[in-house]
Tab-separated table of C-alpha atoms in Angstrom:
chain	number	residue	atom	x	y	z
A	1	UNK	CA	4.168	-40.291	-64.516
A	2	UNK	CA	7.682	-41.148	-63.323
A	3	UNK	CA	8.695	-42.721	-59.985
A	4	UNK	CA	8.310	-40.715	-56.767
A	5	UNK	CA	9.858	-43.156	-54.295
A	6	UNK	CA	12.653	-45.744	-54.188
A	7	UNK	CA	11.579	-49.410	-53.824
A	8	UNK	CA	12.955	-51.661	-51.058
A	9	UNK	CA	13.605	-55.307	-52.018
A	10	UNK	CA	14.183	-58.150	-49.584
A	11	UNK	CA	17.083	-60.192	-50.938
A	12	UNK	CA	16.217	-63.161	-48.712
A	13	UNK	CA	13.163	-63.768	-50.925
A	14	UNK	CA	15.500	-64.591	-53.820
A	15	UNK	CA	16.964	-67.468	-51.807
A	16	UNK	CA	13.630	-69.285	-51.503
A	17	UNK	CA	12.207	-71.104	-54.516
A	18	UNK	CA	8.640	-70.234	-53.517
A	19	UNK	CA	9.225	-66.501	-53.114
A	20	UNK	CA	11.847	-65.996	-55.832
A	21	UNK	CA	9.352	-65.393	-58.703
A	22	UNK	CA	7.712	-62.531	-56.797
A	23	UNK	CA	11.167	-61.103	-56.001
A	24	UNK	CA	12.171	-61.202	-59.677
A	25	UNK	CA	8.948	-59.418	-60.627
A	26	UNK	CA	9.686	-56.657	-58.102
A	27	UNK	CA	13.253	-56.438	-59.343
A	28	UNK	CA	12.070	-56.164	-62.937
A	29	UNK	CA	9.823	-53.260	-61.931
A	30	UNK	CA	12.747	-51.506	-60.217
A	31	UNK	CA	15.021	-52.036	-63.231
A	32	UNK	CA	12.585	-50.867	-65.890
A	33	UNK	CA	10.862	-48.053	-64.014
A	34	UNK	CA	13.332	-46.656	-61.459
A	35	UNK	CA	16.982	-47.710	-61.887
A	36	UNK	CA	17.522	-47.201	-58.151
A	37	UNK	CA	16.540	-49.453	-55.231
A	38	UNK	CA	17.292	-50.521	-51.692
A	39	UNK	CA	18.127	-54.125	-50.791
A	40	UNK	CA	17.884	-55.591	-47.299
A	41	UNK	CA	18.868	-58.953	-45.787
A	42	UNK	CA	21.998	-58.996	-47.922
A	43	UNK	CA	23.662	-61.809	-45.971
A	44	UNK	CA	26.563	-59.637	-44.798
A	45	UNK	CA	26.906	-59.765	-41.026
A	46	UNK	CA	25.909	-56.662	-39.064
A	47	UNK	CA	29.158	-56.858	-37.100
A	48	UNK	CA	31.235	-56.500	-40.260
A	49	UNK	CA	29.071	-53.592	-41.433
A	50	UNK	CA	29.686	-51.828	-38.125
A	51	UNK	CA	33.426	-52.479	-38.394
A	52	UNK	CA	33.447	-51.080	-41.935
A	53	UNK	CA	31.710	-47.906	-40.765
A	54	UNK	CA	33.969	-47.522	-37.726
A	55	UNK	CA	37.189	-48.075	-39.666
A	56	UNK	CA	36.019	-45.889	-42.533
A	57	UNK	CA	35.319	-42.940	-40.261
A	58	UNK	CA	38.591	-43.491	-38.390
A	59	UNK	CA	40.570	-42.978	-41.594
A	60	UNK	CA	39.505	-39.334	-41.749
A	61	UNK	CA	40.689	-38.792	-38.164
A	62	UNK	CA	44.269	-39.568	-39.201
A	63	UNK	CA	46.736	-36.662	-39.226
A	64	UNK	CA	46.825	-34.969	-42.608
A	65	UNK	CA	50.390	-36.120	-43.235
A	66	UNK	CA	49.366	-39.774	-42.789
A	67	UNK	CA	46.463	-39.411	-45.233
A	68	UNK	CA	48.715	-37.679	-47.746
A	69	UNK	CA	51.143	-40.614	-47.595
A	70	UNK	CA	48.546	-42.522	-49.638
A	71	UNK	CA	47.263	-39.689	-51.829
A	72	UNK	CA	45.883	-40.653	-55.211
A	73	UNK	CA	48.441	-38.793	-57.303
A	74	UNK	CA	51.212	-41.046	-55.950
A	75	UNK	CA	50.364	-43.598	-58.653
A	76	UNK	CA	48.673	-43.762	-62.091
A	77	UNK	CA	45.991	-46.177	-60.835
A	78	UNK	CA	43.568	-43.579	-59.386
A	79	UNK	CA	43.606	-45.514	-56.113
A	80	UNK	CA	44.290	-43.656	-52.888
A	81	UNK	CA	43.293	-40.565	-50.935
A	82	UNK	CA	41.794	-37.376	-52.320
A	83	UNK	CA	41.777	-34.140	-50.362
A	84	UNK	CA	38.646	-32.024	-49.952
A	85	UNK	CA	37.719	-30.361	-53.225
A	86	UNK	CA	40.060	-32.441	-55.387
A	87	UNK	CA	37.446	-34.094	-57.620
A	88	UNK	CA	35.229	-32.639	-60.345
A	89	UNK	CA	31.751	-33.804	-61.409
A	90	UNK	CA	29.553	-32.028	-63.975
A	91	UNK	CA	32.295	-29.382	-64.342
A	92	UNK	CA	32.018	-28.361	-60.681
A	93	UNK	CA	34.067	-29.195	-57.599
A	94	UNK	CA	32.834	-31.968	-55.290
A	95	UNK	CA	33.143	-30.965	-51.632
A	96	UNK	CA	34.161	-34.276	-50.164
A	97	UNK	CA	37.331	-36.127	-49.212
A	98	UNK	CA	37.710	-39.815	-49.905
A	99	UNK	CA	39.935	-42.827	-50.340
A	100	UNK	CA	39.543	-45.215	-53.282
A	101	UNK	CA	40.291	-48.929	-52.886
A	102	UNK	CA	39.857	-51.960	-55.122
A	103	UNK	CA	40.157	-55.703	-55.279
A	104	UNK	CA	43.885	-56.614	-55.219
A	105	UNK	CA	45.785	-56.655	-58.513
A	106	UNK	CA	49.470	-56.747	-59.468
A	107	UNK	CA	51.083	-53.991	-61.479
A	108	UNK	CA	50.473	-54.254	-65.251
A	109	UNK	CA	53.229	-55.260	-67.646
A	110	UNK	CA	54.919	-52.611	-69.823
A	111	UNK	CA	53.315	-54.178	-72.908
A	112	UNK	CA	49.770	-53.904	-71.511
A	113	UNK	CA	47.323	-51.229	-72.769
A	114	UNK	CA	47.595	-47.936	-70.922
A	115	UNK	CA	44.176	-48.399	-69.318
A	116	UNK	CA	45.556	-51.416	-67.449
A	117	UNK	CA	47.174	-48.808	-65.176
A	118	UNK	CA	43.791	-48.820	-63.429
A	119	UNK	CA	44.661	-52.328	-62.195
A	120	UNK	CA	47.185	-52.002	-59.385
A	121	UNK	CA	47.839	-52.658	-55.693
A	122	UNK	CA	46.002	-50.531	-53.152
A	123	UNK	CA	47.598	-47.774	-51.132
A	124	UNK	CA	46.801	-48.730	-47.522
A	125	UNK	CA	47.065	-46.332	-44.576
A	126	UNK	CA	49.827	-46.907	-42.025
A	127	UNK	CA	48.856	-50.053	-40.039
A	128	UNK	CA	50.539	-48.686	-36.928
A	129	UNK	CA	47.765	-46.065	-36.891
A	130	UNK	CA	44.877	-48.209	-38.189
A	131	UNK	CA	45.780	-51.897	-37.671
A	132	UNK	CA	42.259	-53.168	-38.458
A	133	UNK	CA	41.590	-51.016	-41.506
A	134	UNK	CA	43.094	-53.234	-44.202
A	135	UNK	CA	41.731	-56.610	-43.007
A	136	UNK	CA	38.271	-55.104	-42.473
A	137	UNK	CA	38.043	-53.662	-45.963
A	138	UNK	CA	39.646	-56.653	-47.667
A	139	UNK	CA	36.936	-58.833	-46.089
A	140	UNK	CA	34.151	-56.424	-47.030
A	141	UNK	CA	35.331	-55.987	-50.621
A	142	UNK	CA	35.566	-59.770	-51.065
A	143	UNK	CA	32.011	-60.284	-49.762
A	144	UNK	CA	30.650	-57.418	-51.832
A	145	UNK	CA	32.320	-58.873	-54.919
A	146	UNK	CA	30.361	-62.080	-54.388
A	147	UNK	CA	27.142	-60.237	-53.561
A	148	UNK	CA	27.336	-58.069	-56.686
A	149	UNK	CA	27.918	-61.100	-58.920
A	150	UNK	CA	24.940	-62.870	-57.350
A	151	UNK	CA	22.752	-59.809	-57.760
A	152	UNK	CA	23.753	-59.416	-61.411
A	153	UNK	CA	22.648	-63.001	-62.026
A	154	UNK	CA	19.264	-62.118	-60.480
A	155	UNK	CA	19.033	-59.106	-62.782
A	156	UNK	CA	19.597	-61.427	-65.734
A	157	UNK	CA	16.804	-63.726	-64.559
A	158	UNK	CA	14.474	-60.767	-64.017
A	159	UNK	CA	15.031	-59.910	-67.695
A	160	UNK	CA	14.181	-63.498	-68.730
A	161	UNK	CA	17.818	-64.246	-69.501
A	162	UNK	CA	20.101	-67.014	-68.312
A	163	UNK	CA	21.557	-66.311	-64.866
A	164	UNK	CA	25.012	-66.377	-66.509
A	165	UNK	CA	24.130	-63.937	-69.312
A	166	UNK	CA	26.512	-61.225	-68.081
A	167	UNK	CA	29.411	-63.479	-67.106
A	168	UNK	CA	31.269	-62.952	-70.382
A	169	UNK	CA	31.746	-59.282	-69.536
A	170	UNK	CA	33.773	-60.057	-66.415
A	171	UNK	CA	37.478	-60.843	-66.184
A	172	UNK	CA	38.495	-63.968	-64.327
A	173	UNK	CA	40.127	-61.679	-61.767
A	174	UNK	CA	37.614	-58.863	-62.134
A	175	UNK	CA	38.386	-55.523	-60.538
A	176	UNK	CA	35.726	-54.029	-58.278
A	177	UNK	CA	36.185	-50.731	-56.470
A	178	UNK	CA	35.137	-49.045	-53.261
A	179	UNK	CA	35.204	-45.494	-51.931
A	180	UNK	CA	35.087	-44.250	-48.366
A	181	UNK	CA	33.695	-40.723	-48.444
A	182	UNK	CA	33.327	-37.865	-45.989
A	183	UNK	CA	31.064	-34.949	-46.895
A	184	UNK	CA	31.675	-32.030	-44.493
A	185	UNK	CA	28.693	-29.952	-43.439
A	186	UNK	CA	28.340	-26.405	-44.702
A	187	UNK	CA	29.947	-24.826	-41.640
A	188	UNK	CA	33.260	-26.388	-42.762
A	189	UNK	CA	33.089	-24.710	-46.178
A	190	UNK	CA	33.669	-21.154	-47.356
A	191	UNK	CA	30.771	-18.923	-48.403
A	192	UNK	CA	31.457	-19.637	-52.082
A	193	UNK	CA	31.616	-23.377	-51.439
A	194	UNK	CA	28.405	-23.278	-49.382
A	195	UNK	CA	26.486	-21.654	-52.233
A	196	UNK	CA	27.292	-24.627	-54.443
A	197	UNK	CA	26.193	-27.282	-51.902
A	198	UNK	CA	27.635	-30.014	-54.143
A	199	UNK	CA	28.765	-33.022	-52.175
A	200	UNK	CA	28.974	-34.768	-55.535
A	201	UNK	CA	27.310	-33.421	-58.664
A	202	UNK	CA	24.688	-35.078	-60.882
A	203	UNK	CA	26.165	-38.212	-62.435
A	204	UNK	CA	25.562	-41.824	-63.393
A	205	UNK	CA	27.726	-44.665	-62.178
A	206	UNK	CA	29.685	-46.042	-65.093
A	207	UNK	CA	29.845	-49.810	-64.632
A	208	UNK	CA	27.124	-52.436	-64.035
A	209	UNK	CA	25.813	-51.941	-60.504
A	210	UNK	CA	26.892	-50.073	-57.380
A	211	UNK	CA	25.991	-50.667	-53.730
A	212	UNK	CA	25.998	-47.750	-51.321
A	213	UNK	CA	26.337	-48.189	-47.575
A	214	UNK	CA	25.009	-44.950	-46.055
A	215	UNK	CA	27.277	-44.789	-43.018
A	216	UNK	CA	25.636	-41.946	-41.095
A	217	UNK	CA	22.129	-40.657	-40.432
A	218	UNK	CA	22.250	-37.784	-42.913
A	219	UNK	CA	19.985	-37.288	-45.882
A	220	UNK	CA	21.504	-35.875	-49.049
A	221	UNK	CA	21.445	-38.701	-51.609
A	222	UNK	CA	18.884	-38.009	-54.335
A	223	UNK	CA	17.873	-39.779	-57.556
A	224	UNK	CA	16.374	-37.906	-60.511
A	225	UNK	CA	13.194	-39.234	-62.084
A	226	UNK	CA	12.218	-38.875	-65.742
A	227	UNK	CA	10.386	-35.628	-65.033
A	228	UNK	CA	13.579	-34.085	-63.653
A	229	UNK	CA	12.400	-34.164	-60.031
A	230	UNK	CA	14.927	-35.100	-57.331
A	231	UNK	CA	13.719	-37.951	-55.084
A	232	UNK	CA	15.261	-38.379	-51.622
A	233	UNK	CA	16.985	-41.663	-50.759
A	234	UNK	CA	17.264	-41.422	-46.962
A	235	UNK	CA	19.356	-43.910	-44.960
A	236	UNK	CA	17.442	-47.061	-43.997
A	237	UNK	CA	19.064	-49.243	-41.353
A	238	UNK	CA	20.203	-52.629	-42.645
A	239	UNK	CA	20.064	-51.735	-46.346
A	240	UNK	CA	22.311	-50.958	-49.274
A	241	UNK	CA	21.256	-48.584	-52.051
A	242	UNK	CA	21.709	-50.164	-55.494
A	243	UNK	CA	22.238	-47.911	-58.510
A	244	UNK	CA	22.085	-49.261	-62.044
A	245	UNK	CA	25.190	-48.237	-63.983
A	246	UNK	CA	25.677	-47.067	-67.546
A	247	UNK	CA	27.283	-50.391	-68.376
A	248	UNK	CA	24.097	-52.306	-67.641
A	249	UNK	CA	22.050	-49.776	-69.595
A	250	UNK	CA	24.302	-50.233	-72.620
A	251	UNK	CA	24.419	-54.023	-72.402
A	252	UNK	CA	20.606	-54.245	-72.213
A	253	UNK	CA	19.810	-51.821	-75.072
A	254	UNK	CA	18.546	-49.231	-72.589
A	255	UNK	CA	16.091	-51.545	-70.868
A	256	UNK	CA	17.851	-51.139	-67.517
A	257	UNK	CA	18.165	-47.377	-67.366
A	258	UNK	CA	20.986	-45.793	-65.392
A	259	UNK	CA	19.502	-43.123	-63.120
A	260	UNK	CA	21.161	-39.761	-62.531
A	261	UNK	CA	21.852	-39.068	-58.859
A	262	UNK	CA	23.676	-36.565	-56.663
A	263	UNK	CA	24.619	-35.834	-53.048
A	264	UNK	CA	23.925	-32.513	-51.331
A	265	UNK	CA	26.306	-31.327	-48.616
A	266	UNK	CA	24.943	-31.695	-45.049
A	267	UNK	CA	23.318	-28.557	-43.660
A	268	UNK	CA	25.251	-26.378	-41.233
A	269	UNK	CA	25.491	-27.924	-37.797
A	270	UNK	CA	24.597	-31.473	-38.900
A	271	UNK	CA	28.168	-32.741	-38.903
A	272	UNK	CA	29.803	-34.714	-41.724
A	273	UNK	CA	27.993	-37.297	-43.808
A	274	UNK	CA	29.790	-40.602	-44.464
A	275	UNK	CA	29.111	-43.111	-47.224
A	276	UNK	CA	30.856	-46.212	-48.542
A	277	UNK	CA	29.878	-47.144	-52.107
A	278	UNK	CA	31.035	-50.372	-53.766
A	279	UNK	CA	31.254	-50.398	-57.567
A	280	UNK	CA	30.936	-53.648	-59.503
A	281	UNK	CA	33.419	-53.625	-62.346
A	282	UNK	CA	33.307	-54.773	-65.952
A	283	UNK	CA	36.251	-55.971	-68.022
A	284	UNK	CA	38.254	-53.006	-69.292
A	285	UNK	CA	38.706	-54.997	-72.514
A	286	UNK	CA	34.933	-54.973	-73.133
A	287	UNK	CA	34.023	-53.755	-76.625
A	288	UNK	CA	30.502	-52.353	-76.161
A	289	UNK	CA	28.567	-55.490	-77.013
A	290	UNK	CA	24.971	-56.255	-76.025
A	291	UNK	CA	23.025	-59.161	-74.622
A	292	UNK	CA	19.970	-60.333	-76.520
A	293	UNK	CA	17.188	-59.033	-74.299
A	294	UNK	CA	13.941	-60.925	-75.048
A	295	UNK	CA	11.363	-59.034	-77.089
A	296	UNK	CA	8.747	-59.179	-74.343
A	297	UNK	CA	11.085	-57.303	-71.990
A	298	UNK	CA	11.962	-54.720	-74.644
A	299	UNK	CA	8.250	-54.228	-75.261
A	300	UNK	CA	7.619	-53.712	-71.535
A	301	UNK	CA	10.174	-50.904	-71.418
A	302	UNK	CA	8.801	-49.287	-74.579
A	303	UNK	CA	5.239	-49.439	-73.250
A	304	UNK	CA	6.284	-47.802	-69.984
A	305	UNK	CA	7.976	-44.914	-71.759
A	306	UNK	CA	5.014	-44.418	-74.120
A	307	UNK	CA	2.570	-44.456	-71.208
A	308	UNK	CA	4.512	-41.744	-69.432
A	309	UNK	CA	4.927	-39.642	-72.534
A	310	UNK	CA	8.321	-38.509	-71.268
A	311	UNK	CA	11.326	-37.950	-73.507
A	312	UNK	CA	14.140	-38.649	-71.070
A	313	UNK	CA	16.950	-36.117	-71.369
A	314	UNK	CA	19.852	-35.184	-69.149
A	315	UNK	CA	23.276	-33.637	-69.385
A	316	UNK	CA	25.255	-36.579	-68.014
A	317	UNK	CA	27.777	-37.896	-70.527
A	318	UNK	CA	27.318	-41.559	-71.417
A	319	UNK	CA	30.514	-43.593	-70.917
A	320	UNK	CA	29.555	-46.627	-73.001
A	321	UNK	CA	29.535	-44.937	-76.403
A	322	UNK	CA	30.200	-47.315	-79.230
A	323	UNK	CA	32.358	-45.707	-81.911
A	324	UNK	CA	34.212	-43.212	-79.761
A	325	UNK	CA	36.240	-45.839	-77.895
A	326	UNK	CA	37.541	-49.257	-78.849
A	327	UNK	CA	37.426	-50.576	-75.281
A	328	UNK	CA	35.669	-49.641	-72.076
A	329	UNK	CA	39.047	-49.192	-70.388
A	330	UNK	CA	39.820	-46.209	-72.625
A	331	UNK	CA	36.577	-44.462	-71.721
A	332	UNK	CA	37.092	-45.238	-68.043
A	333	UNK	CA	40.646	-43.908	-67.996
A	334	UNK	CA	39.639	-40.647	-69.668
A	335	UNK	CA	36.731	-40.212	-67.252
A	336	UNK	CA	39.118	-40.659	-64.335
A	337	UNK	CA	41.530	-38.107	-65.778
A	338	UNK	CA	38.639	-35.690	-66.255
A	339	UNK	CA	37.518	-36.156	-62.639
A	340	UNK	CA	41.033	-36.060	-61.130
A	341	UNK	CA	43.096	-33.550	-63.128
A	342	UNK	CA	45.873	-33.540	-60.511
A	343	UNK	CA	46.522	-37.217	-61.273
A	344	UNK	CA	46.225	-36.449	-64.983
A	345	UNK	CA	48.810	-33.674	-64.751
A	346	UNK	CA	51.317	-35.981	-63.087
A	347	UNK	CA	50.801	-39.195	-65.040
A	348	UNK	CA	48.784	-38.453	-68.199
A	349	UNK	CA	49.587	-34.870	-69.330
A	350	UNK	CA	48.998	-35.549	-73.045
A	351	UNK	CA	45.572	-37.108	-72.491
A	352	UNK	CA	44.625	-34.366	-70.032
A	353	UNK	CA	45.582	-31.736	-72.601
A	354	UNK	CA	43.289	-33.392	-75.138
A	355	UNK	CA	40.436	-33.634	-72.619
A	356	UNK	CA	40.731	-29.945	-71.768
A	357	UNK	CA	40.797	-29.006	-75.440
A	358	UNK	CA	37.590	-30.969	-76.039
A	359	UNK	CA	35.967	-29.259	-73.067
A	360	UNK	CA	37.074	-25.848	-74.310
A	361	UNK	CA	35.649	-26.454	-77.773
A	362	UNK	CA	32.529	-28.121	-76.427
A	363	UNK	CA	32.717	-30.945	-78.944
A	364	UNK	CA	34.056	-34.423	-79.531
A	365	UNK	CA	37.445	-35.087	-81.227
A	366	UNK	CA	37.489	-34.697	-85.001
A	367	UNK	CA	38.118	-38.417	-85.354
A	368	UNK	CA	36.216	-40.002	-82.441
A	369	UNK	CA	37.098	-43.552	-83.502
A	370	UNK	CA	40.775	-43.107	-82.783
A	371	UNK	CA	40.262	-43.703	-79.044
A	372	UNK	CA	43.585	-43.203	-77.298
A	373	UNK	CA	45.639	-44.285	-80.295
A	374	UNK	CA	48.364	-41.797	-80.934
A	375	UNK	CA	48.137	-40.301	-77.460
A	376	UNK	CA	51.038	-42.179	-75.940
A	377	UNK	CA	52.071	-41.634	-72.341
A	378	UNK	CA	55.356	-42.862	-70.897
A	379	UNK	CA	53.999	-43.935	-67.521
A	380	UNK	CA	56.398	-45.463	-65.063
A	381	UNK	CA	54.726	-48.410	-63.386
A	382	UNK	CA	56.044	-48.994	-59.910
A	383	UNK	CA	54.486	-50.162	-56.702
A	384	UNK	CA	53.933	-47.485	-54.094
A	385	UNK	CA	55.281	-48.615	-50.735
A	386	UNK	CA	53.406	-47.195	-47.782
């Protein structure tokens, strides 16, 4: 039998030598059996959390012309604002609007690989309209960067590895990303859009771990268990929802399974749902290596799967596919182009053409090991001033 609820872990227990072993055991259970969990007592002040929610919601109250000043297609970095219905997941439109931010990075050099375009300065909204927005989110992103690194070290310990086992997969100035998302309720959508009810379609997060701040009271987030059943993940005050990413699944030989999840649009009359997920990054130069997970942990995972008698299958494409790509950055860039074709049309038309051809044929490229070699794009790298 697969999981039918999402565990809640108290992170304060990991800070006490006496209670840490029990915490690691609970974490190991969540990693091997669920791939989704809540954490509470994160150490981030409630006041900052409230500021993050307030400033995040305020962004969507800006006039449309001010939001469009920082729209994503302004730059090749996939950072910035996306209008309602401008993103695609599982071949369907996501009915949400959002702004993507990241840890600060300078523009890449002309000689850098094309996937370094993902590393760039943020597009910040006009400070004369939202003077507290940038400092609030810079503080939150910095704290979440530290929290995610700490939590990854706890994951390593839960797997009987050194706490530093995953450090080699991070850049010294590692990029982490954040989204601020508004899901309108069904009354804001057309009849055709309402029938789809896709806030964001079934997917797996691509990196190591992600941390979702559910910024309103709405339900809608669901995780899929091994039997294909969707399990609700309702908002719980004072928690973050942690999702295990495809990167961690790949690095641990499948021991830490990445769980498919989705968001349903709020029902008519409920008002918009807001969420603020933080995504822990991995080096874009990573080459699909593995850590040496101890045999006893591998055996635990195998025994669990055999006990359930479930052959886990889903339709979500796996990003970390050794052989198709030389580096994670290539896979990530193509996934972003696939999700944001308007950015692809402006900055990466050759790669977008190839992606669409693959989708049309329903197969992989004839030579999957070529990665992005031979698909050159003359991308002008310039800072967007807003």
